[in-house]
Short mmCIF file of C-alpha atoms (C1' of nucleotides) in Angstrom, two decimals:
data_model
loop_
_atom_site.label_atom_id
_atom_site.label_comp_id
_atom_site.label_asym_id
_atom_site.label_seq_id
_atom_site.Cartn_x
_atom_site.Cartn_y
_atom_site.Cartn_z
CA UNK A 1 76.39 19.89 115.33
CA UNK A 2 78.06 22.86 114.07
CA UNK A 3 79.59 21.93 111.02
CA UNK A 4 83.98 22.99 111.26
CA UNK A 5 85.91 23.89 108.00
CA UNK A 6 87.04 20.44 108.05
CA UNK A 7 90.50 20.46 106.44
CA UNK A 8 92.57 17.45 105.92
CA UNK A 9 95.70 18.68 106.83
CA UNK A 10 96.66 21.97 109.43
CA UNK A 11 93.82 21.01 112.03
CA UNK A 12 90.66 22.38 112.70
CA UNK A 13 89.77 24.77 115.65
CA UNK A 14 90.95 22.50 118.47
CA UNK A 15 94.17 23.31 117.65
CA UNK A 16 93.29 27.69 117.71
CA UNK A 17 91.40 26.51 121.08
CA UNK A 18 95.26 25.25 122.79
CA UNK A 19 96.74 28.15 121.19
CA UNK A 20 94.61 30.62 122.97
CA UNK A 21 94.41 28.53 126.45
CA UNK A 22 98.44 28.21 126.09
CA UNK A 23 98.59 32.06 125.42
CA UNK A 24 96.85 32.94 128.53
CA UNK A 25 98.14 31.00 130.98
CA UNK A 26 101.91 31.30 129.90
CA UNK A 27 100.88 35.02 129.83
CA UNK A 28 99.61 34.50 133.78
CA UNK A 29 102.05 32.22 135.17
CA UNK A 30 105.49 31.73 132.99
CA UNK A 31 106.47 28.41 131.56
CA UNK A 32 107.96 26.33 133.97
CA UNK A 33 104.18 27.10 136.33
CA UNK A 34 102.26 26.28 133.56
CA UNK A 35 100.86 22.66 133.09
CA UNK A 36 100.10 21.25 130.22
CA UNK A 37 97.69 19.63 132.35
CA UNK A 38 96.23 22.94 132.96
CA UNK A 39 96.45 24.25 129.49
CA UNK A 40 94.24 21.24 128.45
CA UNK A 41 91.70 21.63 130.82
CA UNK A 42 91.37 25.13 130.18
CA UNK A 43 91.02 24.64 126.19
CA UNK A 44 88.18 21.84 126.86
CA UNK A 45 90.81 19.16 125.34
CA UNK A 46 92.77 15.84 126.31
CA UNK A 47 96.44 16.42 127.39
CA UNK A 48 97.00 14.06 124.60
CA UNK A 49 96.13 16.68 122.15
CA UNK A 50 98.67 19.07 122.62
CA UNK A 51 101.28 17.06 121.79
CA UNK A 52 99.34 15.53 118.89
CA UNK A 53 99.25 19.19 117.16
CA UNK A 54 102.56 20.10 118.91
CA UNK A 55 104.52 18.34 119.93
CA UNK A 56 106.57 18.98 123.13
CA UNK A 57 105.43 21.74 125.85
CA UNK A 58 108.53 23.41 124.31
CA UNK A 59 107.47 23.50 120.95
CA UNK A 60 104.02 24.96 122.07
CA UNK A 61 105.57 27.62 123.94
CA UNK A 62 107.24 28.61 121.00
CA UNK A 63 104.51 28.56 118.73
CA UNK A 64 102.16 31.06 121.17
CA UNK A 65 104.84 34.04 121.12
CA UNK A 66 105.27 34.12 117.67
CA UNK A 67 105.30 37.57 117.53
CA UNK A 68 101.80 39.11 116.07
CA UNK A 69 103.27 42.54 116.09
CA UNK A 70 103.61 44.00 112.02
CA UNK A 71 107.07 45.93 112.49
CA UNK A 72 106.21 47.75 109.04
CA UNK A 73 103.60 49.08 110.36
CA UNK A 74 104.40 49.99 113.94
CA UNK A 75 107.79 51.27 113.50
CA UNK A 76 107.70 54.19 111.12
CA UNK A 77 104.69 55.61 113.43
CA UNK A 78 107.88 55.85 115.97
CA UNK A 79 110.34 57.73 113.16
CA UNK A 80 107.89 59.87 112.14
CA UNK A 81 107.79 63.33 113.49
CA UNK A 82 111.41 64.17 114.59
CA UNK A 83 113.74 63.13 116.66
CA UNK A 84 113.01 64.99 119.70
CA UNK A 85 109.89 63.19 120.62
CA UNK A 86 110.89 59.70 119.78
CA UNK A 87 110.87 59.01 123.85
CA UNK A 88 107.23 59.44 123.83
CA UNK A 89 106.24 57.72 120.81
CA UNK A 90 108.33 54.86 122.09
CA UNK A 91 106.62 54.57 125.07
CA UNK A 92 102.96 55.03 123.22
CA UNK A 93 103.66 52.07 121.46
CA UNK A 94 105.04 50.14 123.61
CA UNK A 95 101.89 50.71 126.18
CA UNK A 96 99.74 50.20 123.14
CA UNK A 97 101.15 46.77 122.80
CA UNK A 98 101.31 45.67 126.32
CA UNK A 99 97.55 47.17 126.94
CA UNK A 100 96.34 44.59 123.45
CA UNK A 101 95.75 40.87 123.67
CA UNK A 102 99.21 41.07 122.21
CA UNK A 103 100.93 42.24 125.68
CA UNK A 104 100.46 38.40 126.79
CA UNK A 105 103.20 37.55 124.52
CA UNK A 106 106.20 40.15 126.26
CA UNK A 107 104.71 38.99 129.99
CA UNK A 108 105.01 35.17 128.78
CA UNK A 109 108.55 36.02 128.04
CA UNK A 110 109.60 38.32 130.93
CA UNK A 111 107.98 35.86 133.47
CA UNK A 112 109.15 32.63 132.05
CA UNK A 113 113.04 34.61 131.84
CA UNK A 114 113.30 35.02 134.95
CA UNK A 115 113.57 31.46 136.24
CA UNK A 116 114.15 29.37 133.35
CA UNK A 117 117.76 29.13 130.80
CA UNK A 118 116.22 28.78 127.85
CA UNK A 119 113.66 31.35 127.81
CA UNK A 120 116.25 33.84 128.79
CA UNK A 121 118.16 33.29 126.78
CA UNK A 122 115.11 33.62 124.03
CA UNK A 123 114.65 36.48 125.27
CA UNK A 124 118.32 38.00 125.47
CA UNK A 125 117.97 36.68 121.54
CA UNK A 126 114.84 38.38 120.53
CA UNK A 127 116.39 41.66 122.75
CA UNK A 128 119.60 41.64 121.09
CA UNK A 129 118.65 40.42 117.50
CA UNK A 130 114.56 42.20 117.12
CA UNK A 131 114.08 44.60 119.27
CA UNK A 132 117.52 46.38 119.86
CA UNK A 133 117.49 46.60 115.72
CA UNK A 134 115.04 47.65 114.94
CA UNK A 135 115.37 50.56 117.40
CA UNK A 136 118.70 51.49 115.89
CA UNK A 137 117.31 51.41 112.50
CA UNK A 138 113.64 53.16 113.04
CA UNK A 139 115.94 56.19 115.43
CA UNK A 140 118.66 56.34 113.52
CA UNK A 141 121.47 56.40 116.33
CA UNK A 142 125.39 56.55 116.69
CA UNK A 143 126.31 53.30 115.84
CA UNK A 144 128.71 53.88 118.51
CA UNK A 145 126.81 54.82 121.04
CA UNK A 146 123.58 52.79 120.40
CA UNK A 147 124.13 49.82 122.50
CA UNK A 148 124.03 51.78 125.44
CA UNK A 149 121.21 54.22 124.36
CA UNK A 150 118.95 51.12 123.70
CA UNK A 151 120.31 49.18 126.79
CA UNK A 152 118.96 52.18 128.74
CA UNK A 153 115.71 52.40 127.00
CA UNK A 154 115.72 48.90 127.42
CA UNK A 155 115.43 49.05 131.32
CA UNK A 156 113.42 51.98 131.54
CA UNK A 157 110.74 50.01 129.56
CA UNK A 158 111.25 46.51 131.38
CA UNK A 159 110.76 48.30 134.39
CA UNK A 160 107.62 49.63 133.28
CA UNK A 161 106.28 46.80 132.37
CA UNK A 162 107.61 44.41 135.16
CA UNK A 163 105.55 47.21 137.33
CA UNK A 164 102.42 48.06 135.70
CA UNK A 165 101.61 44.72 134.22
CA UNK A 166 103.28 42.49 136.59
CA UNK A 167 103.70 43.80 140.11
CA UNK A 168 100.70 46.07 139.27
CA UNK A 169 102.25 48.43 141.45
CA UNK A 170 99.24 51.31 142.08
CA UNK A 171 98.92 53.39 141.14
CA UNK A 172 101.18 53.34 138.10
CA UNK A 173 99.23 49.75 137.11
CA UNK A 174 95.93 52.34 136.77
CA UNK A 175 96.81 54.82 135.38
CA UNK A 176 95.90 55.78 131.79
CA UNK A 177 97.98 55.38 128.74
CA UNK A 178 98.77 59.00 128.10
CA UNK A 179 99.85 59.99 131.19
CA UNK A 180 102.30 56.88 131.44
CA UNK A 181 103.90 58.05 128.04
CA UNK A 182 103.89 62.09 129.71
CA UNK A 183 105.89 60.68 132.74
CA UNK A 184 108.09 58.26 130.94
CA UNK A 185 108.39 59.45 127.58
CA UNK A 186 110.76 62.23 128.64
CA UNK A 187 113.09 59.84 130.30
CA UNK A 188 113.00 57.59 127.50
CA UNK A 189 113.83 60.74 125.21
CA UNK A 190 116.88 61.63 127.59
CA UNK A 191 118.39 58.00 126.83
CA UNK A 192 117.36 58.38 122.87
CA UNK A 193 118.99 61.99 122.49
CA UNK A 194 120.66 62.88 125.68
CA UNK A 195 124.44 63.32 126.36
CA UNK A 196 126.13 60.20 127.84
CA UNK A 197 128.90 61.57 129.49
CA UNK A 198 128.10 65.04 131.23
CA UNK A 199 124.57 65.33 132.89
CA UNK A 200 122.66 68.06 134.85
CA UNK B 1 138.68 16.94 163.00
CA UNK B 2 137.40 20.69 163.56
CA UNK B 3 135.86 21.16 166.42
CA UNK B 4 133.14 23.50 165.90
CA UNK B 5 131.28 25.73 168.25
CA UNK B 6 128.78 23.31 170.04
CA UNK B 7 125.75 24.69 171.04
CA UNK B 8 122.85 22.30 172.45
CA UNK B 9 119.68 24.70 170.73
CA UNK B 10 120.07 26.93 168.17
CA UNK B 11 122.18 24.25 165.45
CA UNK B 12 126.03 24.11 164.88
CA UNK B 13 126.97 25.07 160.90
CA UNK B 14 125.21 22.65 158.68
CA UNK B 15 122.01 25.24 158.84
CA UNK B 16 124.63 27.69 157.28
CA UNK B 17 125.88 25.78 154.47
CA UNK B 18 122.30 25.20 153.83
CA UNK B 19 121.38 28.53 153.44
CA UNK B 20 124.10 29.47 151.87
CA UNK B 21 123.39 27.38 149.12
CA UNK B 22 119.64 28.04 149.13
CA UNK B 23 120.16 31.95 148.35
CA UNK B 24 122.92 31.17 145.50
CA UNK B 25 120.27 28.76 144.13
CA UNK B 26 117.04 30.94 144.94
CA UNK B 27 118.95 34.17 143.34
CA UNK B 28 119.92 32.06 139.92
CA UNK B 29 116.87 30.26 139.63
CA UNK B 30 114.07 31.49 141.58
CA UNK B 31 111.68 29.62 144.60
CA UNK B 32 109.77 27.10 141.94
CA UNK B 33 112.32 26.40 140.09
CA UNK B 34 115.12 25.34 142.86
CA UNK B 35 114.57 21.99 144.59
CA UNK B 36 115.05 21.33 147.73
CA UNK B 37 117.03 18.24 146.70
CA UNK B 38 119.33 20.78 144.76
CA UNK B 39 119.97 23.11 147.53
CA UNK B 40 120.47 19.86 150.20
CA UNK B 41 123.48 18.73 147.11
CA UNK B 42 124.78 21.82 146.85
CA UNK B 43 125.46 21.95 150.32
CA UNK B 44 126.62 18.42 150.73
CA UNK B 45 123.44 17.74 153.17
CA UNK B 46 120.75 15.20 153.07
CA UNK B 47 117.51 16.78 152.18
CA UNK B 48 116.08 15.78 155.18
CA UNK B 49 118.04 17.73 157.28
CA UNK B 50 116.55 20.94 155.24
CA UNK B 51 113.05 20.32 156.90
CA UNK B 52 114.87 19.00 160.43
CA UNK B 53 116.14 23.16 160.35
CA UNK B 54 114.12 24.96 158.64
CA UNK B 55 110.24 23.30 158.48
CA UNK B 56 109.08 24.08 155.08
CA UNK B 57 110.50 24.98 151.76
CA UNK B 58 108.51 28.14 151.67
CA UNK B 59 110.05 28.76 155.47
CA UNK B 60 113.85 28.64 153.98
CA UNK B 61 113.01 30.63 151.09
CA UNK B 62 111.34 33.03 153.85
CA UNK B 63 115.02 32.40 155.98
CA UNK B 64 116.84 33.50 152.91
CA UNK B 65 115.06 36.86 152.70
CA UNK B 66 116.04 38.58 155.92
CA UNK B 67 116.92 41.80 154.20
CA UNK B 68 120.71 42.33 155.57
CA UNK B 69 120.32 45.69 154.87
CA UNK B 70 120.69 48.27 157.81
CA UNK B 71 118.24 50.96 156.64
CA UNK B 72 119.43 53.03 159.53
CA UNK B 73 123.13 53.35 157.70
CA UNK B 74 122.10 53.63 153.79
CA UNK B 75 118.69 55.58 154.39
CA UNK B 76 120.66 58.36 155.77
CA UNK B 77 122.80 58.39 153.08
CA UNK B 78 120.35 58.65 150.75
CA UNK B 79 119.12 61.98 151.93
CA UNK B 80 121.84 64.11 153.07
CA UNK B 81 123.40 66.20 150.62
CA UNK B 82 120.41 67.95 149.14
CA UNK B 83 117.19 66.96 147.25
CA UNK B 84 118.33 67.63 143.90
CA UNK B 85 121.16 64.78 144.30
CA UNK B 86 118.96 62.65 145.62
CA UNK B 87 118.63 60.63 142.24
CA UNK B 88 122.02 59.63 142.13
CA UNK B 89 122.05 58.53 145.92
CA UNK B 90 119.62 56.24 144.76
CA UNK B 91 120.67 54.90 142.42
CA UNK B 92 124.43 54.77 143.90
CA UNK B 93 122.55 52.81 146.97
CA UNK B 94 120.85 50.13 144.74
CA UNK B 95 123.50 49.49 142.20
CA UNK B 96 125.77 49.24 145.58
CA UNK B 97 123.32 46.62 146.94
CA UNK B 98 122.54 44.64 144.15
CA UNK B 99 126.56 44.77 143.13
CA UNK B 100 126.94 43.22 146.83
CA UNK B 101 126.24 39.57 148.17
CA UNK B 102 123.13 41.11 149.65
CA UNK B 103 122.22 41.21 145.92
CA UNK B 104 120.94 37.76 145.63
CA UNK B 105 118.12 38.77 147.57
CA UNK B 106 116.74 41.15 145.65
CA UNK B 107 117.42 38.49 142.51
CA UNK B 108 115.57 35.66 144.87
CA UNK B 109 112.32 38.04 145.10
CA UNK B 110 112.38 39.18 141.28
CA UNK B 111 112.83 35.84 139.91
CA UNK B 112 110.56 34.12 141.94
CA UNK B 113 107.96 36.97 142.10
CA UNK B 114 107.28 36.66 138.05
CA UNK B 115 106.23 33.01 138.61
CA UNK B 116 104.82 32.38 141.90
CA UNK B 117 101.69 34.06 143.38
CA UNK B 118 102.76 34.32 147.02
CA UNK B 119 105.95 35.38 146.43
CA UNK B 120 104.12 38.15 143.97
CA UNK B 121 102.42 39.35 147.14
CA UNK B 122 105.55 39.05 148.98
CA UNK B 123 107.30 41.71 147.07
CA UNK B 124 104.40 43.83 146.67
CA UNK B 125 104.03 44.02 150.37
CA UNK B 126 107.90 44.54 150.45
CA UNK B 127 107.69 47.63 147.91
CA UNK B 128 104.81 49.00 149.11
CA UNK B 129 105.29 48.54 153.59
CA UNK B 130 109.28 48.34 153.28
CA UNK B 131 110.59 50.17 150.36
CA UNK B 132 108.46 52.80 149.64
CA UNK B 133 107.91 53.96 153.16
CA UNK B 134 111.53 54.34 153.46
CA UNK B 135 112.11 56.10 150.74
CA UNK B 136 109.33 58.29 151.24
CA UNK B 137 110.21 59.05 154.80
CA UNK B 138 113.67 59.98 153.83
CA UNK B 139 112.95 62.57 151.15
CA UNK B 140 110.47 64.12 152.25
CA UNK B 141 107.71 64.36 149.27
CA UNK B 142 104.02 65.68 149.10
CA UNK B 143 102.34 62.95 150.17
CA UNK B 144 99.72 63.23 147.44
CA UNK B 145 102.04 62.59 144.86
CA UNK B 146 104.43 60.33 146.66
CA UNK B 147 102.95 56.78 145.82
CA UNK B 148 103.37 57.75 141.93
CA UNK B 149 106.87 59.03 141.86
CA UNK B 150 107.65 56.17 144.03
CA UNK B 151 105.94 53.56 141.45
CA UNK B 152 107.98 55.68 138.96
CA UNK B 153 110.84 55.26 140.62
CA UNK B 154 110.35 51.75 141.46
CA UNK B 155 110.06 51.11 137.48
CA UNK B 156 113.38 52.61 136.19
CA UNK B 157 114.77 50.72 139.60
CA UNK B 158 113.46 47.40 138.77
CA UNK B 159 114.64 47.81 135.08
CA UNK B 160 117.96 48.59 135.83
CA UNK B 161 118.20 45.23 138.19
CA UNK B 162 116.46 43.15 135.32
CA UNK B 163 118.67 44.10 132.67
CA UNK B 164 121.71 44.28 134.08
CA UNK B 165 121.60 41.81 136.61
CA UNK B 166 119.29 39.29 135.40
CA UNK B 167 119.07 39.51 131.60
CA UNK B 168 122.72 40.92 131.57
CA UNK B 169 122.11 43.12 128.83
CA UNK B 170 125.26 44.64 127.54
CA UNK B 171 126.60 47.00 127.63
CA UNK B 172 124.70 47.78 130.50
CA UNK B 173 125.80 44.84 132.45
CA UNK B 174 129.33 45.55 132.32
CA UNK B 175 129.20 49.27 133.39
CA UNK B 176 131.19 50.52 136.02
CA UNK B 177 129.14 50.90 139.06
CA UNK B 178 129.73 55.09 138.80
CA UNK B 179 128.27 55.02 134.90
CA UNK B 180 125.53 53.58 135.43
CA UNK B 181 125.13 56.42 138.39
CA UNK B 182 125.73 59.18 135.95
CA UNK B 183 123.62 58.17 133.14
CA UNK B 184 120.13 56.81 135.27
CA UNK B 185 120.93 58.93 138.34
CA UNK B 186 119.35 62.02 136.37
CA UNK B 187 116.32 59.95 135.33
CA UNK B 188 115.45 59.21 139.07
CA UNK B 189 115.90 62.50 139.81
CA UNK B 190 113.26 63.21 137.73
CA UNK B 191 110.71 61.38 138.98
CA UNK B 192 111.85 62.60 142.46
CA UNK B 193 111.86 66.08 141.71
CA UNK B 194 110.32 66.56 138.54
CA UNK B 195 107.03 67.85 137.69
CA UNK B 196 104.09 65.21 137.52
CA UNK B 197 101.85 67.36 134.67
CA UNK B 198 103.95 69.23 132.48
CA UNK B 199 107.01 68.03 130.55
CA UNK B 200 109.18 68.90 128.21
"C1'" DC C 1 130.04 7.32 182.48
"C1'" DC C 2 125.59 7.40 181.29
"C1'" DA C 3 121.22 9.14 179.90
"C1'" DT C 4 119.30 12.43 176.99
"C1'" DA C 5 118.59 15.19 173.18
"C1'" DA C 6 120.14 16.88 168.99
"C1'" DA C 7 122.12 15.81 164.48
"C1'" DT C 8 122.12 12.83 160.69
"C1'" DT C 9 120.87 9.05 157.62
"C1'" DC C 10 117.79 6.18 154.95
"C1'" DA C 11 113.94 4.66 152.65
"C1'" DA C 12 109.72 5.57 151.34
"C1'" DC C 13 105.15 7.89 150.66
"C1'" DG C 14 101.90 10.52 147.78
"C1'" DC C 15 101.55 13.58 144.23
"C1'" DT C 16 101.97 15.79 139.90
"C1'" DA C 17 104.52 16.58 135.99
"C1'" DG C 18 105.45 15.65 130.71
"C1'" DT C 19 104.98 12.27 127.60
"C1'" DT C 20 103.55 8.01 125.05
"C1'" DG C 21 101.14 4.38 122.54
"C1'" DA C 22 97.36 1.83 121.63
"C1'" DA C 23 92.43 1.85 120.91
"C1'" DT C 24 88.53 4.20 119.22
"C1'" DT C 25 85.83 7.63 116.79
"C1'" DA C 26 84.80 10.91 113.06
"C1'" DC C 27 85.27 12.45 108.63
"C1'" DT C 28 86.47 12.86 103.70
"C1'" DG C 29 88.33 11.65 99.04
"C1'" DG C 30 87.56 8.31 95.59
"C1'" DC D 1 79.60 3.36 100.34
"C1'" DC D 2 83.99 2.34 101.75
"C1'" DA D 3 88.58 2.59 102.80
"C1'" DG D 4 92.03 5.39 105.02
"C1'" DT D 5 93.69 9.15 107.55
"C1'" DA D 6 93.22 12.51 110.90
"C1'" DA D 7 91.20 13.56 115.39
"C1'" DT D 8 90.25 12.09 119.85
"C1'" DT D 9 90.14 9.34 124.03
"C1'" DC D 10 92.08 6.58 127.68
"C1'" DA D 11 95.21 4.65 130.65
"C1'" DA D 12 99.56 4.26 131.89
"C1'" DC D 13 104.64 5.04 132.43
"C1'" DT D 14 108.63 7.33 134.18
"C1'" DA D 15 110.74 10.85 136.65
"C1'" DG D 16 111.12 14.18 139.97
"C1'" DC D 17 109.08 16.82 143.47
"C1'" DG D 18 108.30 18.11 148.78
"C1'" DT D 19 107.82 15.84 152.74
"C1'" DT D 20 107.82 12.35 156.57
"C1'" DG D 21 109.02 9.15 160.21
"C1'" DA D 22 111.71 5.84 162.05
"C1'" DA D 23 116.34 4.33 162.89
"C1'" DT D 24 120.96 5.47 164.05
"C1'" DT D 25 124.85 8.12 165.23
"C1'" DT D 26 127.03 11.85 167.79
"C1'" DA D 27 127.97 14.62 171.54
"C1'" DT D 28 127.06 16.99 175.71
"C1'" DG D 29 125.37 18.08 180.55
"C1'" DG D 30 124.97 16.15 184.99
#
DNA sequence: CCATAAATTCAACGCTAGTTGAATTACTGG
DNA sequence: CCAGTAATTCAACTAGCGTTGAATTTATGG
């Protein structure tokens, strides 16, 4: 009845409907739980369709954590406004991401890591080669000391979200945004600006 | 040729190659994603004889788990020497644990947690009725604030083992044990001793 | 030495997974 | 209006999973 934009080529809505279902339940379970049994049923669709628009489970995975996050506009918000509070706008942004519909995207990653080789090592890529870059670039760090500083900040973060959108470990899962970045955001700042050798 | 120790109840030393094999395989790959049939190769066994020891797959996974930890020798540790140390006894601890075979456990329960419902519960239950008991027992903290430094705590913890152990992001994977001590040790301490409202 | 019970082997069941290919329907450009 | 192409449906295949039960070997206690 309802009349679709009803392009020859690129697929009509069907196709946005998989996308979506795929999205959420990678989000919810990791790859190797999720069926594409289950992914069809949830998008209202024949199994037959995914790999019609997709291809292999593989290739669908792929094509739901393409990542929707604008780096030109997200990073400089983290530059701006010194140095010294960095830690916290780190942490701001990163809840801000995880708390959108675009969080789904770093738990479909982290979950399907941690029991499957290829994801992990996606996810070592898009670490090493995205994230840990753009860090070093936006803050702009000791090239020599960097690695460390953003392995650190690295597993501060992981461990935030492994436990407040994971484990949803209370009440850390609960509580709100700016009081996650007043906890963490200092920490975070001590690996961005603190000494590496000689602590208090 | 060998003649091992033969005991009517109880099983001779197949059950021990068995799980042997099923915590290497359960630490590298997680419950879902290790067969049965893969741990019964591993250790030269027929699956069958998997169920003839152990019932269940969820059962051996469960077998694998007994945490060989003696809490009554490393708790201790943990708290003597003063409160404002007590970050770097922590850390120390863990990176000692996870650095030993014991190790694979804690690898088992991540992996598997991020993929598997029950095993989700599983290490909730063992943060929350194991974990953060003990550690709130042994330094003594205001109970009203203890279940959010712990979940604090837990965070920069459960980073540290997912990057360095799992991920194996360097440089932070390659530390020396007393580095990484130095450098997150201070962090804990924070959340241990640090103020909850106010930061700097 | 023999009966008994545990250890071990073997083959198979039932199920679900990802994937495929052919048949059918719906739609759009000419 | 009519091809032709994309979208959709359907049924099936293959492979691997956890699990089972019966058959067979091994070894020990009496």
């Amino acid at each position: 009845m309802i009349k679709r934009s009803g392009r020859r080529r690129g697929s009509p809505d069907t196709r946005d409907s998989i996308l979506e279902a795929a999205r959420r339940l990678f989000a919810d379970k990791g790859f190797d739980a999720t069926t594409v049994r289950a992914i069809a049923a949830d998008a209202g669709v024949d199994p037959a369709m995914i790999h019609h628009f997709f291809g292999t489970k593989e290739e669908l995975f792929r094509a739901t954590i393409q990542f929707p996050i604008d780096p030109t506009t997200e990073i400089p918000d983290i530059v701006a406004g010194g140095r010294d509070e960095v830690g916290h706008r780190l942490v701001a942004a990163f809840v801000r991401i995880w708390d959108s519909p675009s969080g789904a995207v770093g738990a479909s990653i982290i979950r399907s890591a941690m029991s499957n080789d290829w994801t992990l090592r996606l996810m070592r890529e898009f670490l090493t080669t995205q994230i840990m870059r753009r860090i070093v670039a936006a803050i702009d760090l000791d090239p020599a000391e960097a690695p460390l500083r953003v392995s650190l900040i690295a597993s501060q973060l992981a461990g935030l979200a492994i436990m407040r959108y994971i484990i949803k470990l209370e009440p850390l899962a609960s509580l709100p945004s700016e009081q996650v970045v007043a906890l963490i955001g200092p920490n975070v700042q001590r690996y961005v600006t603190g000494s590496l050798t000689a602590e208090t």
